[in-house]
Amino acid sequence: MKVLVLGPGGREHALALALSRDPSVSEVHAAPGNPGIAEVATLHEVDALDGAAVAALAVDLGVDLVVVGPEAPLVAGVADAVREAGVSCFGPSREAARLEGSKAFAKDVMAAAGVPTAMARVCTTPEQVAEALDAFGAPYVVKDDGLAAGKGVVVTDDREAALAHGSACERVVVEEFLDGPEVSLFAVTDGTTVYALQPAQDFKRIGDGDTGPNTGGMGAYTPLSWAPEGLVAEVLERVLQPTVDEMARRGTPFVGLLYAGLALTARGVRVVEFNARFGDPETQPLLALLDSPLAPLLRAAAEGRLDEVDPPRWRPGAGVAVVMASAGYPASSSSGDVITVGALPEGVDVVHAGTARRGDDLVTAGGRVLAVTATGADLEAAREAAYAGVAAVSFAGAQHRTDIAAGLGAPPA
Ligand code: AMP
Ligand code: GLY
């Protein structure tokens, strides 16, 4: 089978790596890709937001499957264009991707499907925002309705700051604060059948001990030894399946990866957000632990016959990814710092995100530069291997957290 992976980042490198290790895959293509992806796939230049161009590339290459990585092309309708050209596509339609593209839409679907989530109000004026803030009380949660690349959400005790964010956006969702550890639970679906992956957790803040500003994610691990037994079954039954069923009922089936961001609160599981694609960096350790082949799973989902393949199987043990970011991240980023990668321990992958080639050098080209990803017999072994990998990588100004997946016998606070 020939597969085209669309996207430039770490998630796409993890997908391309897993596909390149899948015996049923004969060719992996990627667009636009990055220098890490170039080691396992043939790169092509294309505007990832241009559905017609992506569809034409897929047809030209004769691929059997397109896997769309990031949310922006999905929200732009690229999966629709690929399917219209007769090529199987793993990734939701423009309409279904609204589950990620619009917070208000996601709330509407959850309400219709009876999915537990934070109480929320959609506001379009500063007066409505003020009223909603006072109704829910502090800490305040104000979310830009549209796609904001992770920058649209403000969680604060400062009422003025919450109001200011509310007034800066055209339409916001103000919601109840959810207290409790966060879990990322992904599901592969063909619009009817739903297979959950192993739960994972990411570390959103830049600094050790969850300090400093939010980032796209500084590390992740799977599985969660501390998670309550039955969590996956409960989320499948109360969140994932009802959401997929509601999307089908509306005539806009969700085909692809449904990412449930969950908070495990004292009152039970609540959805914090949905995403319409694999999470980054959770995908790196998840796919490193996947035992069953990836391509047949994604293709069966894309072709509406997920029930014909077995649910994903996982290797025992654990996976850990530690992100290395460039100087200045997350406020800014530094480009052009030369990256050196020394000898890596067995089973450790350097998964590229913001990297580029400059002559013979590998250099930084973004905030999150790469994720050192490792597996091990248990979480501690995977963590040790990942940090041994981090020690082998260097570039000027490199930042990484030292506490990814550390001391996790109990849920993180
Ligand atoms: P979102 O883009 O909706 O995932 O929000 C980004 C981050 O803000 C989440 O991962 C949470 O850490 C935090 N957050 C979002 N909504 C809430 C909420 N209702 N209560 C507490 N934290 C939240
Ligand atoms: N890990 C967070 C995200 O992918 O949105």
Short mmCIF file of C-alpha atoms and ligand atoms in Angstrom, two decimals:
data_model
loop_
_atom_site.label_atom_id
_atom_site.label_comp_id
_atom_site.label_asym_id
_atom_site.label_seq_id
_atom_site.Cartn_x
_atom_site.Cartn_y
_atom_site.Cartn_z
CA MET A 1 0.00 0.00 0.00
CA LYS A 2 1.21 3.55 -0.77
CA VAL A 3 0.44 6.28 1.75
CA LEU A 4 0.73 10.08 1.66
CA VAL A 5 1.09 11.87 5.01
CA LEU A 6 0.11 15.53 4.95
CA GLY A 7 1.76 17.93 7.38
CA PRO A 8 5.12 19.31 8.53
CA GLY A 9 5.52 18.39 12.19
CA GLY A 10 6.31 15.90 14.92
CA ARG A 11 2.96 14.13 14.74
CA GLU A 12 3.50 13.61 11.00
CA HIS A 13 7.04 12.28 11.56
CA ALA A 14 5.67 9.82 14.13
CA LEU A 15 2.98 8.73 11.65
CA ALA A 16 5.51 8.39 8.81
CA LEU A 17 7.86 6.37 11.05
CA ALA A 18 5.09 3.97 12.07
CA LEU A 19 3.96 3.61 8.45
CA SER A 20 7.51 3.00 7.24
CA ARG A 21 7.80 0.16 9.78
CA ASP A 22 4.49 -1.38 8.65
CA PRO A 23 5.18 -4.36 6.35
CA SER A 24 1.97 -3.69 4.40
CA VAL A 25 3.28 -0.27 3.31
CA SER A 26 5.47 -0.20 0.20
CA GLU A 27 5.89 3.58 -0.16
CA VAL A 28 5.53 6.46 2.27
CA HIS A 29 5.16 9.93 0.77
CA ALA A 30 4.88 13.15 2.73
CA ALA A 31 4.08 16.78 2.01
CA PRO A 32 5.60 19.12 2.94
CA GLY A 33 7.33 16.98 5.58
CA ASN A 34 10.56 17.90 7.38
CA PRO A 35 14.16 16.61 7.46
CA GLY A 36 13.24 13.78 9.86
CA ILE A 37 10.33 12.66 7.70
CA ALA A 38 12.68 12.77 4.68
CA GLU A 39 14.61 9.85 6.22
CA VAL A 40 11.56 7.57 5.98
CA ALA A 41 9.43 9.09 3.21
CA THR A 42 9.67 10.81 -0.17
CA LEU A 43 8.89 14.50 0.27
CA HIS A 44 6.73 16.59 -2.04
CA GLU A 45 6.04 20.29 -2.06
CA VAL A 46 2.40 21.26 -1.80
CA ASP A 47 0.28 23.88 -0.10
CA ALA A 48 -1.30 21.70 2.60
CA LEU A 49 -4.34 24.00 2.76
CA ASP A 50 -5.07 23.68 -0.96
CA GLY A 51 -7.44 20.72 -1.29
CA ALA A 52 -7.24 20.58 -5.10
CA ALA A 53 -3.43 20.54 -5.01
CA VAL A 54 -3.29 17.83 -2.33
CA ALA A 55 -5.86 15.72 -4.22
CA ALA A 56 -3.89 16.12 -7.47
CA LEU A 57 -0.68 15.04 -5.73
CA ALA A 58 -2.42 11.99 -4.25
CA VAL A 59 -3.78 10.99 -7.67
CA ASP A 60 -0.40 11.60 -9.37
CA LEU A 61 1.40 9.44 -6.84
CA GLY A 62 -1.28 6.75 -7.04
CA VAL A 63 -1.47 6.47 -3.27
CA ASP A 64 -4.06 4.22 -1.62
CA LEU A 65 -4.46 6.44 1.42
CA VAL A 66 -3.92 10.04 2.48
CA VAL A 67 -3.46 10.71 6.20
CA VAL A 68 -4.06 14.35 7.11
CA GLY A 69 -2.03 15.34 10.17
CA PRO A 70 -2.89 18.90 11.31
CA GLU A 71 -6.25 20.53 11.96
CA ALA A 72 -5.92 23.49 9.59
CA PRO A 73 -6.21 21.46 6.35
CA LEU A 74 -9.10 19.47 7.83
CA VAL A 75 -11.01 22.62 8.74
CA ALA A 76 -10.22 23.92 5.24
CA GLY A 77 -11.89 20.85 3.68
CA VAL A 78 -8.79 19.10 2.31
CA ALA A 79 -10.13 15.64 3.27
CA ASP A 80 -13.30 16.36 1.25
CA ALA A 81 -11.24 17.26 -1.82
CA VAL A 82 -9.12 14.10 -1.54
CA ARG A 83 -12.20 11.87 -1.21
CA GLU A 84 -13.91 13.64 -4.12
CA ALA A 85 -10.87 12.72 -6.22
CA GLY A 86 -11.54 9.07 -5.38
CA VAL A 87 -8.70 8.57 -2.92
CA SER A 88 -9.27 7.15 0.58
CA CYS A 89 -8.56 9.75 3.25
CA PHE A 90 -8.05 9.38 6.99
CA GLY A 91 -9.33 12.66 8.35
CA PRO A 92 -12.74 14.24 8.89
CA SER A 93 -14.65 16.38 6.42
CA ARG A 94 -14.76 20.15 6.81
CA GLU A 95 -18.15 19.84 8.50
CA ALA A 96 -17.01 17.13 10.93
CA ALA A 97 -13.75 18.95 11.72
CA ARG A 98 -15.88 21.70 13.27
CA LEU A 99 -15.73 19.57 16.41
CA GLU A 100 -12.26 21.10 16.76
CA GLY A 101 -12.76 24.22 14.64
CA SER A 102 -15.58 25.70 16.71
CA LYS A 103 -15.83 25.39 20.49
CA ALA A 104 -19.51 26.43 20.32
CA PHE A 105 -20.27 23.71 17.75
CA ALA A 106 -18.51 21.11 19.93
CA LYS A 107 -20.62 22.18 22.92
CA ASP A 108 -23.78 21.87 20.83
CA VAL A 109 -22.89 18.33 19.72
CA MET A 110 -22.00 17.33 23.28
CA ALA A 111 -25.30 18.69 24.60
CA ALA A 112 -27.26 16.78 21.94
CA ALA A 113 -25.29 13.58 22.63
CA GLY A 114 -25.46 13.85 26.42
CA VAL A 115 -21.66 13.97 26.72
CA PRO A 116 -20.36 15.27 30.07
CA THR A 117 -18.47 18.55 29.71
CA ALA A 118 -18.05 21.88 31.49
CA MET A 119 -21.16 24.04 31.72
CA ALA A 120 -20.71 26.83 29.20
CA ARG A 121 -22.22 29.91 27.62
CA VAL A 122 -21.55 31.24 24.13
CA CYS A 123 -21.05 35.04 24.31
CA THR A 124 -20.82 37.69 21.61
CA THR A 125 -20.81 40.90 23.70
CA PRO A 126 -18.69 42.08 26.66
CA GLU A 127 -21.88 42.29 28.75
CA GLN A 128 -22.64 38.62 28.12
CA VAL A 129 -19.04 37.72 28.96
CA ALA A 130 -19.21 39.63 32.26
CA GLU A 131 -22.47 37.95 33.18
CA ALA A 132 -21.14 34.50 32.37
CA LEU A 133 -17.90 35.07 34.32
CA ASP A 134 -19.92 35.99 37.40
CA ALA A 135 -22.27 33.07 36.94
CA PHE A 136 -19.44 30.50 36.94
CA GLY A 137 -17.01 32.34 39.25
CA ALA A 138 -13.19 32.05 39.42
CA PRO A 139 -11.01 30.52 38.10
CA TYR A 140 -12.35 31.93 34.84
CA VAL A 141 -12.15 30.00 31.56
CA VAL A 142 -12.63 32.00 28.34
CA LYS A 143 -12.17 30.36 24.94
CA ASP A 144 -12.00 31.92 21.51
CA ASP A 145 -14.63 30.13 19.42
CA GLY A 146 -12.38 29.52 16.42
CA LEU A 147 -9.09 27.72 15.72
CA ALA A 148 -6.36 29.61 17.54
CA ALA A 149 -3.38 27.23 17.42
CA GLY A 150 -3.55 26.62 21.16
CA LYS A 151 -3.57 30.32 22.03
CA GLY A 152 -7.32 30.86 22.24
CA VAL A 153 -7.89 29.70 25.80
CA VAL A 154 -7.36 31.85 28.88
CA VAL A 155 -7.65 30.30 32.34
CA THR A 156 -7.17 32.92 35.04
CA ASP A 157 -8.25 34.19 38.45
CA ASP A 158 -7.98 37.72 37.10
CA ARG A 159 -11.47 38.88 36.12
CA GLU A 160 -10.11 41.83 34.15
CA ALA A 161 -7.86 39.57 32.07
CA ALA A 162 -10.77 37.19 31.46
CA LEU A 163 -12.97 40.10 30.35
CA ALA A 164 -10.22 41.49 28.13
CA HIS A 165 -9.81 38.14 26.32
CA GLY A 166 -13.57 37.92 25.95
CA SER A 167 -13.72 41.37 24.40
CA ALA A 168 -10.77 40.72 22.07
CA CYS A 169 -12.56 37.82 20.38
CA GLU A 170 -15.68 38.02 18.25
CA ARG A 171 -17.35 35.01 19.84
CA VAL A 172 -16.19 33.22 22.97
CA VAL A 173 -17.24 30.31 25.10
CA VAL A 174 -17.11 31.07 28.82
CA GLU A 175 -17.18 27.95 30.93
CA GLU A 176 -16.96 26.37 34.32
CA PHE A 177 -13.43 25.56 35.55
CA LEU A 178 -12.67 21.83 35.56
CA ASP A 179 -10.38 20.69 38.33
CA GLY A 180 -8.46 17.44 38.02
CA PRO A 181 -5.75 15.68 36.02
CA GLU A 182 -6.03 15.84 32.24
CA VAL A 183 -6.00 12.79 30.00
CA SER A 184 -5.75 12.57 26.22
CA LEU A 185 -7.81 9.71 24.85
CA PHE A 186 -7.76 9.18 21.08
CA ALA A 187 -10.12 7.08 19.02
CA VAL A 188 -9.92 5.86 15.43
CA THR A 189 -13.35 5.85 13.82
CA ASP A 190 -14.98 5.28 10.42
CA GLY A 191 -18.05 7.24 11.48
CA THR A 192 -19.74 4.19 13.03
CA THR A 193 -17.25 1.85 14.68
CA VAL A 194 -14.96 3.40 17.30
CA TYR A 195 -11.64 1.97 18.53
CA ALA A 196 -10.05 3.81 21.46
CA LEU A 197 -6.27 3.99 21.72
CA GLN A 198 -4.38 3.82 25.03
CA PRO A 199 -4.77 6.89 27.24
CA ALA A 200 -1.85 9.31 27.25
CA GLN A 201 -0.98 12.51 29.03
CA ASP A 202 0.86 15.57 27.84
CA PHE A 203 2.69 18.30 29.75
CA LYS A 204 1.43 21.64 28.56
CA ARG A 205 3.51 24.15 30.51
CA ILE A 206 7.06 25.13 29.58
CA GLY A 207 8.60 24.68 33.04
CA ASP A 208 9.26 21.83 35.43
CA GLY A 209 6.51 21.32 38.00
CA ASP A 210 3.94 22.70 35.52
CA THR A 211 5.14 26.27 35.82
CA GLY A 212 5.26 29.07 33.27
CA PRO A 213 3.18 29.65 30.17
CA ASN A 214 1.27 27.06 28.15
CA THR A 215 2.94 25.51 25.11
CA GLY A 216 1.87 23.14 22.37
CA GLY A 217 3.09 20.32 24.66
CA MET A 218 6.53 19.66 26.17
CA GLY A 219 6.32 15.92 26.55
CA ALA A 220 3.97 12.96 26.86
CA TYR A 221 3.73 9.39 28.02
CA THR A 222 1.50 6.35 27.78
CA PRO A 223 -0.10 4.33 29.35
CA LEU A 224 -1.33 5.97 32.55
CA SER A 225 -0.71 3.49 35.35
CA TRP A 226 -2.58 5.74 37.77
CA ALA A 227 -5.77 6.10 35.71
CA PRO A 228 -8.89 4.53 37.18
CA GLU A 229 -9.68 1.06 35.94
CA GLY A 230 -12.43 1.14 33.35
CA LEU A 231 -11.60 4.68 32.21
CA VAL A 232 -11.31 3.73 28.53
CA ALA A 233 -14.56 1.75 28.55
CA GLU A 234 -16.35 4.60 30.32
CA VAL A 235 -15.08 7.25 27.91
CA LEU A 236 -15.93 5.06 24.94
CA GLU A 237 -19.46 4.59 26.21
CA ARG A 238 -20.17 8.10 27.51
CA VAL A 239 -18.08 10.31 25.22
CA LEU A 240 -16.60 8.82 22.06
CA GLN A 241 -19.40 6.59 20.76
CA PRO A 242 -22.23 9.08 21.50
CA THR A 243 -20.28 11.88 19.78
CA VAL A 244 -19.58 9.75 16.70
CA ASP A 245 -23.25 8.66 16.64
CA GLU A 246 -24.47 12.26 16.93
CA MET A 247 -22.23 13.36 14.05
CA ALA A 248 -23.61 10.51 11.90
CA ARG A 249 -27.18 11.43 12.87
CA ARG A 250 -26.52 14.98 11.63
CA GLY A 251 -25.41 13.62 8.27
CA THR A 252 -21.80 14.70 8.85
CA PRO A 253 -20.08 11.50 9.97
CA PHE A 254 -16.72 11.92 11.68
CA VAL A 255 -14.08 9.78 9.95
CA GLY A 256 -10.57 9.94 11.33
CA LEU A 257 -9.03 10.51 14.72
CA LEU A 258 -11.28 11.88 17.44
CA TYR A 259 -9.16 13.31 20.25
CA ALA A 260 -10.94 13.68 23.57
CA GLY A 261 -9.14 16.01 25.98
CA LEU A 262 -10.57 15.00 29.34
CA ALA A 263 -10.45 16.24 32.91
CA LEU A 264 -10.90 13.64 35.64
CA THR A 265 -12.81 15.77 38.13
CA ALA A 266 -14.13 14.86 41.56
CA ARG A 267 -17.57 14.69 39.92
CA GLY A 268 -16.43 12.39 37.12
CA VAL A 269 -14.99 12.55 33.63
CA ARG A 270 -15.59 15.78 31.69
CA VAL A 271 -14.59 16.70 28.13
CA VAL A 272 -12.29 19.74 28.07
CA GLU A 273 -12.08 19.81 24.30
CA PHE A 274 -12.26 17.76 21.14
CA ASN A 275 -9.62 17.77 18.47
CA ALA A 276 -10.09 16.31 15.02
CA ARG A 277 -6.60 14.86 14.61
CA PHE A 278 -3.81 13.06 16.45
CA GLY A 279 -2.34 15.01 19.39
CA ASP A 280 1.22 16.23 19.39
CA PRO A 281 3.34 15.04 21.24
CA GLU A 282 1.11 12.22 22.58
CA THR A 283 1.20 10.50 19.18
CA GLN A 284 4.97 10.00 19.43
CA PRO A 285 4.94 7.60 22.44
CA LEU A 286 1.60 6.07 21.43
CA LEU A 287 2.73 5.01 17.97
CA ALA A 288 6.09 3.87 19.36
CA LEU A 289 4.14 1.35 21.46
CA LEU A 290 1.64 0.29 18.81
CA ASP A 291 2.10 -3.40 18.10
CA SER A 292 -0.44 -3.88 15.30
CA PRO A 293 0.14 -2.36 11.84
CA LEU A 294 -1.01 1.26 11.47
CA ALA A 295 -1.83 1.46 7.76
CA PRO A 296 -4.59 -1.19 7.62
CA LEU A 297 -6.25 0.42 10.66
CA LEU A 298 -6.27 3.93 9.19
CA ARG A 299 -7.28 2.68 5.74
CA ALA A 300 -10.18 0.62 7.09
CA ALA A 301 -11.40 3.69 9.00
CA ALA A 302 -11.08 5.84 5.89
CA GLU A 303 -13.05 3.28 3.86
CA GLY A 304 -15.92 2.77 6.33
CA ARG A 305 -15.01 -0.81 7.22
CA LEU A 306 -13.23 -0.45 10.53
CA ASP A 307 -15.16 -3.43 11.90
CA GLU A 308 -13.25 -5.63 9.44
CA VAL A 309 -9.91 -5.06 11.20
CA ASP A 310 -8.93 -5.87 14.76
CA PRO A 311 -8.71 -3.11 17.36
CA PRO A 312 -5.18 -1.77 17.85
CA ARG A 313 -2.83 -3.87 19.99
CA TRP A 314 -0.15 -2.43 22.25
CA ARG A 315 3.21 -3.70 23.30
CA PRO A 316 3.62 -4.08 27.04
CA GLY A 317 5.65 -1.40 28.76
CA ALA A 318 5.52 2.35 28.32
CA GLY A 319 6.42 5.15 25.92
CA VAL A 320 7.80 8.59 26.75
CA ALA A 321 8.49 11.63 24.56
CA VAL A 322 10.52 14.61 25.76
CA VAL A 323 10.25 17.75 23.62
CA MET A 324 13.30 19.93 23.03
CA ALA A 325 12.33 23.51 22.22
CA SER A 326 14.37 26.37 20.80
CA ALA A 327 15.49 29.47 22.69
CA GLY A 328 12.67 31.88 23.49
CA TYR A 329 9.84 29.35 23.21
CA PRO A 330 6.90 29.74 23.78
CA ALA A 331 6.92 33.56 23.50
CA SER A 332 9.09 33.33 20.37
CA SER A 333 11.41 30.79 18.77
CA SER A 334 14.91 30.67 17.40
CA SER A 335 15.82 29.49 13.91
CA GLY A 336 19.13 28.41 12.45
CA ASP A 337 20.76 26.94 15.58
CA VAL A 338 22.83 23.94 14.52
CA ILE A 339 21.55 20.65 15.96
CA THR A 340 23.91 17.77 16.65
CA VAL A 341 22.62 14.28 17.34
CA GLY A 342 25.08 11.84 18.92
CA ALA A 343 24.73 8.09 19.35
CA LEU A 344 21.21 7.22 20.51
CA PRO A 345 20.34 4.33 22.81
CA GLU A 346 18.61 1.34 21.19
CA GLY A 347 14.91 1.99 20.55
CA VAL A 348 15.12 5.77 20.84
CA ASP A 349 13.82 7.95 17.99
CA VAL A 350 14.46 11.64 17.44
CA VAL A 351 11.11 12.78 16.05
CA HIS A 352 11.52 16.05 14.14
CA ALA A 353 9.08 18.99 14.32
CA GLY A 354 10.71 22.40 13.78
CA THR A 355 13.90 21.42 11.97
CA ALA A 356 15.40 22.35 8.61
CA ARG A 357 18.44 21.58 6.48
CA ARG A 358 21.02 24.30 5.87
CA GLY A 359 23.68 22.84 3.65
CA ASP A 360 24.93 19.77 5.49
CA ASP A 361 23.66 21.03 8.82
CA LEU A 362 20.45 20.22 10.62
CA VAL A 363 19.17 23.44 12.20
CA THR A 364 16.27 24.62 14.35
CA ALA A 365 13.26 26.06 12.50
CA GLY A 366 10.53 26.56 15.05
CA GLY A 367 9.54 26.52 18.70
CA ARG A 368 9.15 22.83 19.34
CA VAL A 369 12.19 21.44 17.53
CA LEU A 370 12.02 17.70 18.14
CA ALA A 371 10.74 15.06 20.53
CA VAL A 372 13.07 12.37 21.79
CA THR A 373 10.84 9.30 21.97
CA ALA A 374 11.59 6.04 23.73
CA THR A 375 9.90 2.88 24.88
CA GLY A 376 10.81 0.69 27.84
CA ALA A 377 9.69 -2.22 29.97
CA ASP A 378 8.03 0.26 32.31
CA LEU A 379 7.59 4.00 32.60
CA GLU A 380 10.84 4.51 34.47
CA ALA A 381 12.84 2.58 31.86
CA ALA A 382 11.19 4.49 29.00
CA ARG A 383 11.84 7.76 30.79
CA GLU A 384 15.50 6.92 31.36
CA ALA A 385 15.96 5.99 27.72
CA ALA A 386 14.24 9.18 26.54
CA TYR A 387 16.45 11.37 28.74
CA ALA A 388 19.56 9.45 27.64
CA GLY A 389 18.46 10.40 24.11
CA VAL A 390 17.98 14.04 25.12
CA ALA A 391 21.54 14.05 26.47
CA ALA A 392 22.78 13.00 23.01
CA VAL A 393 21.08 15.96 21.26
CA SER A 394 22.34 19.51 21.50
CA PHE A 395 21.74 22.96 20.04
CA ALA A 396 22.26 26.48 21.34
CA GLY A 397 19.51 27.60 23.72
CA ALA A 398 17.80 24.20 23.86
CA GLN A 399 15.08 23.92 26.50
CA HIS A 400 13.42 20.79 27.83
CA ARG A 401 11.54 19.75 30.92
CA THR A 402 13.31 17.35 33.28
CA ASP A 403 10.15 15.99 34.88
CA ILE A 404 8.28 14.37 32.00
CA ALA A 405 6.62 11.19 33.31
CA ALA A 406 8.51 11.47 36.60
CA GLY A 407 7.18 10.03 39.85
CA LEU A 408 3.85 8.97 38.40
CA GLY A 409 2.66 6.25 40.71
CA ALA A 410 -0.19 8.61 41.58
CA PRO A 411 -2.14 11.12 39.48
CA PRO A 412 -0.31 14.40 38.92
CA ALA A 413 -1.91 17.26 40.84
P1 AMP B 1 -8.45 23.73 24.99
O1 AMP B 1 -7.88 24.43 23.80
O2 AMP B 1 -9.92 23.79 25.09
O3 AMP B 1 -7.87 22.36 25.13
O4 AMP B 1 -7.82 24.40 26.28
C1 AMP B 1 -6.42 24.45 26.48
C2 AMP B 1 -6.09 24.10 27.91
O5 AMP B 1 -6.75 25.00 28.80
C3 AMP B 1 -6.59 22.73 28.32
O6 AMP B 1 -5.71 21.70 27.98
C4 AMP B 1 -6.72 22.90 29.82
O7 AMP B 1 -5.45 22.77 30.44
C5 AMP B 1 -7.17 24.32 29.96
N1 AMP B 1 -8.64 24.34 30.06
C6 AMP B 1 -9.52 24.42 29.04
N2 AMP B 1 -10.79 24.40 29.49
C7 AMP B 1 -10.72 24.29 30.82
C8 AMP B 1 -11.70 24.22 31.88
N3 AMP B 1 -13.01 24.28 31.63
N4 AMP B 1 -11.25 24.11 33.14
C9 AMP B 1 -9.92 24.06 33.40
N5 AMP B 1 -8.97 24.14 32.48
C10 AMP B 1 -9.35 24.25 31.19
N1 GLY B 2 -1.10 17.77 22.77
C1 GLY B 2 -2.06 18.77 22.54
C2 GLY B 2 -2.57 18.83 21.18
O1 GLY B 2 -2.13 18.14 20.29
O2 GLY B 2 -3.47 19.63 20.94
#
